[in-house]
């Protein structure tokens, strides 16, 4: 059986996959372009893919009738056309649970980096400009008794809420279908944890940013297109909100150039799940899903369209 792994994954997961069949993995560590992807999946029984791979009907066609499972090494699966695969009896799986704490840690870290000006302070020292301690120097804002509004009360959203409570914050939640205006109006911090779907695309647009307090900040560790990045840059430049910390971008790996110029913006390159422990568990979970399906069992983490 041919198993296609679209990009390098931890060795422990490869060992599991090699026990099942012939594993193909690209030599170069870069994203495959769509044509390369279609070529390499021909005859595959399983595709282990990354969030930057677009897996649609054309990829399923290219793989042919041998294809049984597409295992995304990510919790989000907006890169996969699930109905197109399900209609061909191909399982789609993701990796929930194992990255909950790592992602919430990063989201909270971004919040602290932004409100306590950690990244900005680091830049100041590296600029070798003279500085000295004084009571008005580089003041941030405290989090205690402030309100955190979480959009998307799933596992990661609730893990973020737990961290915030430990810091003395008041936490409010809003689901995808509930009105979010009240949350946006009240929150000192808005943190996004909803998956990217047609309904959440540009959930935070110019209008939503206007509802937020001018002192509020926005944290995004889910998917870039949940935020209208150009509208966010406008809102920051117009001082409609006080700051933003982003781990994901609308046109990844590109970043809206105006955001790169702003000191009240903290940026990280999609690192939510990026710990040695979590990435190993994610790859192992993807391999376990492949093993289950190719040995005739039910997928552990099936996703339905
Ligand atoms: C990462 O962004 C994931 O969805 O796992
Ligand atoms: C600050 O560095 C303090 O000692 O209060």
mmCIF file of C-alpha atoms and ligand atoms in Angstrom:
data_model
loop_
_atom_site.group_PDB
_atom_site.id
_atom_site.type_symbol
_atom_site.label_atom_id
_atom_site.label_comp_id
_atom_site.label_asym_id
_atom_site.label_seq_id
_atom_site.Cartn_x
_atom_site.Cartn_y
_atom_site.Cartn_z
ATOM 1 C CA UNK A 1 0.000 0.000 0.000
ATOM 2 C CA UNK A 2 1.266 3.455 -0.920
ATOM 3 C CA UNK A 3 1.218 6.042 1.840
ATOM 4 C CA UNK A 4 2.016 9.599 0.839
ATOM 5 C CA UNK A 5 3.310 11.973 3.524
ATOM 6 C CA UNK A 6 3.330 15.464 2.026
ATOM 7 C CA UNK A 7 6.040 16.902 4.269
ATOM 8 C CA UNK A 8 8.556 15.704 6.857
ATOM 9 C CA UNK A 9 6.974 14.353 10.078
ATOM 10 C CA UNK A 10 8.564 13.039 13.288
ATOM 11 C CA UNK A 11 10.338 9.682 12.954
ATOM 12 C CA UNK A 12 8.142 7.912 15.514
ATOM 13 C CA UNK A 13 5.133 8.395 13.247
ATOM 14 C CA UNK A 14 7.065 7.290 10.151
ATOM 15 C CA UNK A 15 7.984 4.044 11.914
ATOM 16 C CA UNK A 16 4.269 3.304 12.388
ATOM 17 C CA UNK A 17 3.458 4.131 8.780
ATOM 18 C CA UNK A 18 6.336 2.044 7.375
ATOM 19 C CA UNK A 19 4.862 -0.979 9.152
ATOM 20 C CA UNK A 20 1.749 -0.577 6.977
ATOM 21 C CA UNK A 21 3.164 -0.054 3.521
ATOM 22 C CA UNK A 22 5.482 1.873 1.277
ATOM 23 C CA UNK A 23 5.888 5.431 2.547
ATOM 24 C CA UNK A 24 6.667 8.264 0.152
ATOM 25 C CA UNK A 25 7.859 11.566 1.621
ATOM 26 C CA UNK A 26 9.459 14.470 -0.290
ATOM 27 C CA UNK A 27 13.176 14.931 0.219
ATOM 28 C CA UNK A 28 13.029 18.706 0.350
ATOM 29 C CA UNK A 29 11.326 20.271 3.356
ATOM 30 C CA UNK A 30 8.876 22.589 1.591
ATOM 31 C CA UNK A 31 5.190 22.630 0.675
ATOM 32 C CA UNK A 32 4.348 20.683 -2.505
ATOM 33 C CA UNK A 33 2.694 22.770 -5.200
ATOM 34 C CA UNK A 34 -0.767 21.567 -6.338
ATOM 35 C CA UNK A 35 0.578 19.797 -9.453
ATOM 36 C CA UNK A 36 3.299 17.988 -7.510
ATOM 37 C CA UNK A 37 0.713 16.968 -4.932
ATOM 38 C CA UNK A 38 -1.606 15.476 -7.591
ATOM 39 C CA UNK A 39 1.319 13.622 -9.188
ATOM 40 C CA UNK A 40 2.614 12.110 -5.975
ATOM 41 C CA UNK A 41 -0.733 10.871 -4.638
ATOM 42 C CA UNK A 42 -1.426 8.628 -7.663
ATOM 43 C CA UNK A 43 -2.260 5.160 -6.363
ATOM 44 C CA UNK A 44 -2.072 6.161 -2.690
ATOM 45 C CA UNK A 45 -4.190 4.413 -0.047
ATOM 46 C CA UNK A 46 -3.457 7.132 2.501
ATOM 47 C CA UNK A 47 -2.398 10.765 2.379
ATOM 48 C CA UNK A 48 -0.896 12.313 5.507
ATOM 49 C CA UNK A 49 -1.093 16.042 4.859
ATOM 50 C CA UNK A 50 -0.379 19.468 6.330
ATOM 51 C CA UNK A 51 -2.642 22.470 6.763
ATOM 52 C CA UNK A 52 -1.015 24.173 3.761
ATOM 53 C CA UNK A 53 -2.037 21.341 1.385
ATOM 54 C CA UNK A 54 -5.330 21.949 -0.406
ATOM 55 C CA UNK A 55 -7.011 18.529 -0.607
ATOM 56 C CA UNK A 56 -10.016 18.661 -2.949
ATOM 57 C CA UNK A 57 -11.814 16.536 -5.553
ATOM 58 C CA UNK A 58 -8.908 16.947 -8.002
ATOM 59 C CA UNK A 59 -6.513 15.385 -5.472
ATOM 60 C CA UNK A 60 -8.957 12.532 -4.780
ATOM 61 C CA UNK A 61 -9.295 11.983 -8.556
ATOM 62 C CA UNK A 62 -5.508 11.960 -8.924
ATOM 63 C CA UNK A 63 -5.157 9.419 -6.114
ATOM 64 C CA UNK A 64 -7.776 7.159 -7.686
ATOM 65 C CA UNK A 65 -9.955 4.422 -6.162
ATOM 66 C CA UNK A 66 -7.152 3.125 -3.892
ATOM 67 C CA UNK A 67 -7.554 6.154 -1.603
ATOM 68 C CA UNK A 68 -9.078 5.300 1.789
ATOM 69 C CA UNK A 69 -7.965 8.063 4.163
ATOM 70 C CA UNK A 70 -6.723 11.639 4.257
ATOM 71 C CA UNK A 71 -5.141 12.276 7.665
ATOM 72 C CA UNK A 72 -4.563 15.982 8.314
ATOM 73 C CA UNK A 73 -1.784 16.660 10.837
ATOM 74 C CA UNK A 74 -3.752 19.551 12.342
ATOM 75 C CA UNK A 75 -6.928 20.099 14.300
ATOM 76 C CA UNK A 76 -8.281 22.561 11.712
ATOM 77 C CA UNK A 77 -9.315 21.024 8.388
ATOM 78 C CA UNK A 78 -10.500 23.994 6.342
ATOM 79 C CA UNK A 79 -7.843 22.939 3.779
ATOM 80 C CA UNK A 80 -9.846 19.795 2.980
ATOM 81 C CA UNK A 81 -13.016 19.547 0.907
ATOM 82 C CA UNK A 82 -14.588 17.024 3.280
ATOM 83 C CA UNK A 83 -17.834 16.433 1.284
ATOM 84 C CA UNK A 84 -15.802 15.717 -1.883
ATOM 85 C CA UNK A 85 -13.843 13.010 -0.031
ATOM 86 C CA UNK A 86 -16.745 11.604 1.974
ATOM 87 C CA UNK A 87 -18.773 11.159 -1.206
ATOM 88 C CA UNK A 88 -15.928 8.930 -2.476
ATOM 89 C CA UNK A 89 -15.948 6.917 0.787
ATOM 90 C CA UNK A 90 -12.603 8.377 1.855
ATOM 91 C CA UNK A 91 -12.138 9.009 5.580
ATOM 92 C CA UNK A 92 -10.895 12.433 6.662
ATOM 93 C CA UNK A 93 -9.254 12.708 10.094
ATOM 94 C CA UNK A 94 -7.710 15.498 12.171
ATOM 95 C CA UNK A 95 -5.696 15.674 15.424
ATOM 96 C CA UNK A 96 -7.877 17.178 18.161
ATOM 97 C CA UNK A 97 -6.973 17.210 21.854
ATOM 98 C CA UNK A 98 -3.212 16.779 21.688
ATOM 99 C CA UNK A 99 -2.563 20.431 20.796
ATOM 100 C CA UNK A 100 -5.081 22.078 23.110
ATOM 101 C CA UNK A 101 -2.647 23.160 25.839
ATOM 102 C CA UNK A 102 0.173 24.108 23.466
ATOM 103 C CA UNK A 103 -2.129 26.391 21.476
ATOM 104 C CA UNK A 104 -3.721 27.971 24.548
ATOM 105 C CA UNK A 105 -0.216 28.538 25.988
ATOM 106 C CA UNK A 106 0.807 30.370 22.829
ATOM 107 C CA UNK A 107 -2.399 32.438 22.779
ATOM 108 C CA UNK A 108 -1.861 33.487 26.385
ATOM 109 C CA UNK A 109 1.835 34.111 25.712
ATOM 110 C CA UNK A 110 0.898 36.406 22.829
ATOM 111 C CA UNK A 111 -1.520 38.250 25.102
ATOM 112 C CA UNK A 112 1.222 38.856 27.685
ATOM 113 C CA UNK A 113 3.773 39.751 24.993
ATOM 114 C CA UNK A 114 1.351 42.362 23.675
ATOM 115 C CA UNK A 115 0.016 43.862 26.904
ATOM 116 C CA UNK A 116 3.428 43.870 28.664
ATOM 117 C CA UNK A 117 5.284 44.970 25.508
ATOM 118 C CA UNK A 118 7.732 42.043 25.656
ATOM 119 C CA UNK A 119 8.490 41.848 21.932
ATOM 120 C CA UNK A 120 8.700 45.625 21.691
ATOM 121 C CA UNK A 121 11.087 45.775 24.668
ATOM 122 C CA UNK A 122 13.264 43.111 23.090
ATOM 123 C CA UNK A 123 13.393 45.163 19.875
ATOM 124 C CA UNK A 124 14.330 48.279 21.858
ATOM 125 C CA UNK A 125 17.345 46.587 23.473
ATOM 126 C CA UNK A 126 18.495 45.084 20.186
ATOM 127 C CA UNK A 127 18.351 48.556 18.619
ATOM 128 C CA UNK A 128 21.103 49.511 21.150
ATOM 129 C CA UNK A 129 19.313 52.793 21.875
ATOM 130 C CA UNK A 130 20.084 54.143 25.372
ATOM 131 C CA UNK A 131 17.362 53.547 27.987
ATOM 132 C CA UNK A 132 16.885 53.825 31.739
ATOM 133 C CA UNK A 133 14.316 52.619 34.241
ATOM 134 C CA UNK A 134 11.725 55.228 35.208
ATOM 135 C CA UNK A 135 8.174 55.026 36.471
ATOM 136 C CA UNK A 136 6.630 55.987 33.180
ATOM 137 C CA UNK A 137 8.865 53.812 30.994
ATOM 138 C CA UNK A 138 7.201 51.435 28.487
ATOM 139 C CA UNK A 139 4.030 51.015 30.475
ATOM 140 C CA UNK A 140 1.707 48.239 29.474
ATOM 141 C CA UNK A 141 -1.669 47.284 30.888
ATOM 142 C CA UNK A 142 -2.517 44.708 33.554
ATOM 143 C CA UNK A 143 -4.832 41.784 32.891
ATOM 144 C CA UNK A 144 -6.278 41.438 36.411
ATOM 145 C CA UNK A 145 -10.040 42.147 36.600
ATOM 146 C CA UNK A 146 -10.183 42.666 32.833
ATOM 147 C CA UNK A 147 -12.653 40.788 30.646
ATOM 148 C CA UNK A 148 -11.513 38.180 28.131
ATOM 149 C CA UNK A 149 -14.046 37.436 25.396
ATOM 150 C CA UNK A 150 -13.527 34.036 23.814
ATOM 151 C CA UNK A 151 -15.110 33.416 20.418
ATOM 152 C CA UNK A 152 -15.261 29.649 19.908
ATOM 153 C CA UNK A 153 -15.807 27.810 23.198
ATOM 154 C CA UNK A 154 -14.204 24.526 22.102
ATOM 155 C CA UNK A 155 -11.309 22.741 23.794
ATOM 156 C CA UNK A 156 -8.705 25.396 22.965
ATOM 157 C CA UNK A 157 -11.038 28.292 23.819
ATOM 158 C CA UNK A 158 -11.831 26.786 27.207
ATOM 159 C CA UNK A 159 -8.124 26.088 27.881
ATOM 160 C CA UNK A 160 -7.453 29.767 27.147
ATOM 161 C CA UNK A 161 -10.258 30.698 29.557
ATOM 162 C CA UNK A 162 -8.708 28.564 32.303
ATOM 163 C CA UNK A 163 -5.371 30.326 31.927
ATOM 164 C CA UNK A 164 -7.080 33.722 31.990
ATOM 165 C CA UNK A 165 -8.972 32.868 35.180
ATOM 166 C CA UNK A 166 -5.682 31.914 36.831
ATOM 167 C CA UNK A 167 -4.467 35.431 35.964
ATOM 168 C CA UNK A 168 -7.518 36.994 37.603
ATOM 169 C CA UNK A 169 -9.443 37.768 34.430
ATOM 170 C CA UNK A 170 -13.188 37.572 33.981
ATOM 171 C CA UNK A 171 -14.022 35.272 31.059
ATOM 172 C CA UNK A 172 -17.023 35.345 28.721
ATOM 173 C CA UNK A 173 -17.685 32.963 25.849
ATOM 174 C CA UNK A 174 -19.560 33.195 22.576
ATOM 175 C CA UNK A 175 -20.278 30.361 20.169
ATOM 176 C CA UNK A 176 -20.408 30.666 16.421
ATOM 177 C CA UNK A 177 -24.168 31.029 16.202
ATOM 178 C CA UNK A 178 -24.725 33.269 19.235
ATOM 179 C CA UNK A 179 -24.711 37.034 18.832
ATOM 180 C CA UNK A 180 -21.149 38.164 19.389
ATOM 181 C CA UNK A 181 -21.833 41.890 19.513
ATOM 182 C CA UNK A 182 -22.314 41.962 23.291
ATOM 183 C CA UNK A 183 -18.994 40.143 23.787
ATOM 184 C CA UNK A 184 -17.188 42.526 21.430
ATOM 185 C CA UNK A 185 -18.643 45.522 23.240
ATOM 186 C CA UNK A 186 -17.607 44.301 26.723
ATOM 187 C CA UNK A 187 -14.283 42.546 26.201
ATOM 188 C CA UNK A 188 -10.885 44.067 26.968
ATOM 189 C CA UNK A 189 -9.338 41.151 25.124
ATOM 190 C CA UNK A 190 -10.993 39.260 22.262
ATOM 191 C CA UNK A 191 -9.416 35.878 21.533
ATOM 192 C CA UNK A 192 -10.461 33.800 18.508
ATOM 193 C CA UNK A 193 -10.724 30.023 18.814
ATOM 194 C CA UNK A 194 -13.438 29.117 16.291
ATOM 195 C CA UNK A 195 -12.622 26.983 13.238
ATOM 196 C CA UNK A 196 -12.523 28.631 9.800
ATOM 197 C CA UNK A 197 -15.788 27.919 7.976
ATOM 198 C CA UNK A 198 -17.822 29.931 5.449
ATOM 199 C CA UNK A 199 -19.685 31.419 8.484
ATOM 200 C CA UNK A 200 -16.536 32.506 10.349
ATOM 201 C CA UNK A 201 -14.694 33.923 7.296
ATOM 202 C CA UNK A 202 -14.061 37.623 8.155
ATOM 203 C CA UNK A 203 -16.005 37.220 11.402
ATOM 204 C CA UNK A 204 -13.818 40.082 12.618
ATOM 205 C CA UNK A 205 -14.347 42.693 9.920
ATOM 206 C CA UNK A 206 -14.388 46.499 9.901
ATOM 207 C CA UNK A 207 -17.804 46.560 11.548
ATOM 208 C CA UNK A 208 -16.829 44.157 14.368
ATOM 209 C CA UNK A 209 -13.635 46.131 15.017
ATOM 210 C CA UNK A 210 -15.716 49.308 15.403
ATOM 211 C CA UNK A 211 -17.818 47.631 18.104
ATOM 212 C CA UNK A 212 -14.693 46.773 20.151
ATOM 213 C CA UNK A 213 -13.438 49.180 22.830
ATOM 214 C CA UNK A 214 -10.634 51.518 21.747
ATOM 215 C CA UNK A 215 -8.591 50.034 24.620
ATOM 216 C CA UNK A 216 -9.250 46.409 23.597
ATOM 217 C CA UNK A 217 -6.826 44.008 21.937
ATOM 218 C CA UNK A 218 -7.380 41.120 19.526
ATOM 219 C CA UNK A 219 -5.627 37.723 19.680
ATOM 220 C CA UNK A 220 -5.833 35.282 16.736
ATOM 221 C CA UNK A 221 -4.375 31.779 16.962
ATOM 222 C CA UNK A 222 -6.997 29.961 14.851
ATOM 223 C CA UNK A 223 -6.964 30.720 11.101
ATOM 224 C CA UNK A 224 -6.023 33.962 9.379
ATOM 225 C CA UNK A 225 -9.153 34.442 7.245
ATOM 226 C CA UNK A 226 -11.345 34.679 10.379
ATOM 227 C CA UNK A 227 -9.990 38.259 10.492
ATOM 228 C CA UNK A 228 -10.167 40.777 7.648
ATOM 229 C CA UNK A 229 -6.465 41.637 7.881
ATOM 230 C CA UNK A 230 -6.701 44.869 5.856
ATOM 231 C CA UNK A 231 -9.596 46.074 8.056
ATOM 232 C CA UNK A 232 -7.517 45.198 11.131
ATOM 233 C CA UNK A 233 -4.607 47.311 9.884
ATOM 234 C CA UNK A 234 -7.056 50.186 9.257
ATOM 235 C CA UNK A 235 -8.509 49.825 12.771
ATOM 236 C CA UNK A 236 -5.070 49.793 14.401
ATOM 237 C CA UNK A 237 -3.871 52.801 12.414
ATOM 238 C CA UNK A 238 -7.139 54.611 13.196
ATOM 239 C CA UNK A 239 -6.782 53.702 16.905
ATOM 240 C CA UNK A 240 -10.155 51.961 16.907
ATOM 241 C CA UNK A 241 -8.523 49.173 18.950
ATOM 242 C CA UNK A 242 -5.321 49.219 21.020
ATOM 243 C CA UNK A 243 -3.373 46.275 19.640
ATOM 244 C CA UNK A 244 -3.330 42.816 18.110
ATOM 245 C CA UNK A 245 -1.329 39.616 18.418
ATOM 246 C CA UNK A 246 -1.502 37.217 15.494
ATOM 247 C CA UNK A 247 -0.127 33.716 14.954
ATOM 248 C CA UNK A 248 -2.061 33.136 11.711
ATOM 249 C CA UNK A 249 -2.557 35.234 8.590
ATOM 250 C CA UNK A 250 -5.124 35.648 5.882
ATOM 251 C CA UNK A 251 -2.693 34.864 3.038
ATOM 252 C CA UNK A 252 -0.117 32.740 4.858
ATOM 253 C CA UNK A 253 2.845 32.919 4.701
ATOM 254 C CA UNK A 254 2.284 36.560 3.652
ATOM 255 C CA UNK A 255 1.572 39.200 6.297
ATOM 256 C CA UNK A 256 -0.297 42.449 5.611
ATOM 257 C CA UNK A 257 2.727 44.817 5.255
ATOM 258 C CA UNK A 258 1.174 47.622 7.360
ATOM 259 C CA UNK A 259 1.027 45.287 10.383
ATOM 260 C CA UNK A 260 4.788 44.788 10.212
ATOM 261 C CA UNK A 261 5.296 48.513 10.869
ATOM 262 C CA UNK A 262 3.241 48.721 14.076
ATOM 263 C CA UNK A 263 4.691 48.421 17.595
ATOM 264 C CA UNK A 264 1.298 47.529 19.084
ATOM 265 C CA UNK A 265 1.206 44.324 17.036
ATOM 266 C CA UNK A 266 2.907 41.056 18.016
ATOM 267 C CA UNK A 267 3.409 38.487 15.274
ATOM 268 C CA UNK A 268 4.441 34.824 15.327
ATOM 269 C CA UNK A 269 4.674 32.446 12.327
ATOM 270 C CA UNK A 270 1.853 29.902 12.998
ATOM 271 C CA UNK A 271 3.469 28.378 16.098
ATOM 272 C CA UNK A 272 0.325 27.406 18.054
ATOM 273 C CA UNK A 273 1.092 23.698 18.228
ATOM 274 C CA UNK A 274 4.852 24.046 17.750
ATOM 275 C CA UNK A 275 6.359 22.135 20.675
ATOM 276 C CA UNK A 276 8.418 18.966 20.290
ATOM 277 C CA UNK A 277 5.935 17.053 22.450
ATOM 278 C CA UNK A 278 2.792 18.278 20.701
ATOM 279 C CA UNK A 279 4.050 17.906 17.134
ATOM 280 C CA UNK A 280 5.148 14.349 17.902
ATOM 281 C CA UNK A 281 1.718 13.536 19.356
ATOM 282 C CA UNK A 282 -0.037 15.100 16.364
ATOM 283 C CA UNK A 283 1.970 13.030 13.877
ATOM 284 C CA UNK A 284 1.458 9.864 15.956
ATOM 285 C CA UNK A 285 -2.291 10.479 16.091
ATOM 286 C CA UNK A 286 -2.404 10.945 12.304
ATOM 287 C CA UNK A 287 -0.446 7.679 11.897
ATOM 288 C CA UNK A 288 -2.846 5.887 14.276
ATOM 289 C CA UNK A 289 -5.787 7.070 12.189
ATOM 290 C CA UNK A 290 -4.106 5.758 9.034
ATOM 291 C CA UNK A 291 -3.360 2.442 10.764
ATOM 292 C CA UNK A 292 -6.962 2.078 11.930
ATOM 293 C CA UNK A 293 -8.463 2.729 8.507
ATOM 294 C CA UNK A 294 -5.958 0.679 6.487
ATOM 295 C CA UNK A 295 -6.443 -2.294 8.812
ATOM 296 C CA UNK A 296 -10.204 -2.150 8.358
ATOM 297 C CA UNK A 297 -11.198 -0.365 11.573
ATOM 298 C CA UNK A 298 -13.034 2.887 12.186
ATOM 299 C CA UNK A 299 -11.003 6.101 12.103
ATOM 300 C CA UNK A 300 -10.240 7.457 15.602
ATOM 301 C CA UNK A 301 -10.835 11.113 14.716
ATOM 302 C CA UNK A 302 -13.217 11.134 11.765
ATOM 303 C CA UNK A 303 -14.306 14.491 10.433
ATOM 304 C CA UNK A 304 -17.603 14.848 8.622
ATOM 305 C CA UNK A 305 -18.480 17.452 6.033
HETATM 306 C C1 LIG B 1 -2.923 24.225 13.526
HETATM 307 O O1 LIG B 1 -3.134 25.354 13.172
HETATM 308 C C2 LIG B 1 -3.891 23.182 13.575
HETATM 309 O O2 LIG B 1 -5.023 23.364 13.096
HETATM 310 O O3 LIG B 1 -3.545 22.111 14.082
HETATM 311 C C1 LIG B 2 11.105 46.586 40.009
HETATM 312 O O1 LIG B 2 12.038 46.137 39.350
HETATM 313 C C2 LIG B 2 11.059 46.583 41.450
HETATM 314 O O2 LIG B 2 12.039 46.138 42.090
HETATM 315 O O3 LIG B 2 10.029 47.042 41.961
#
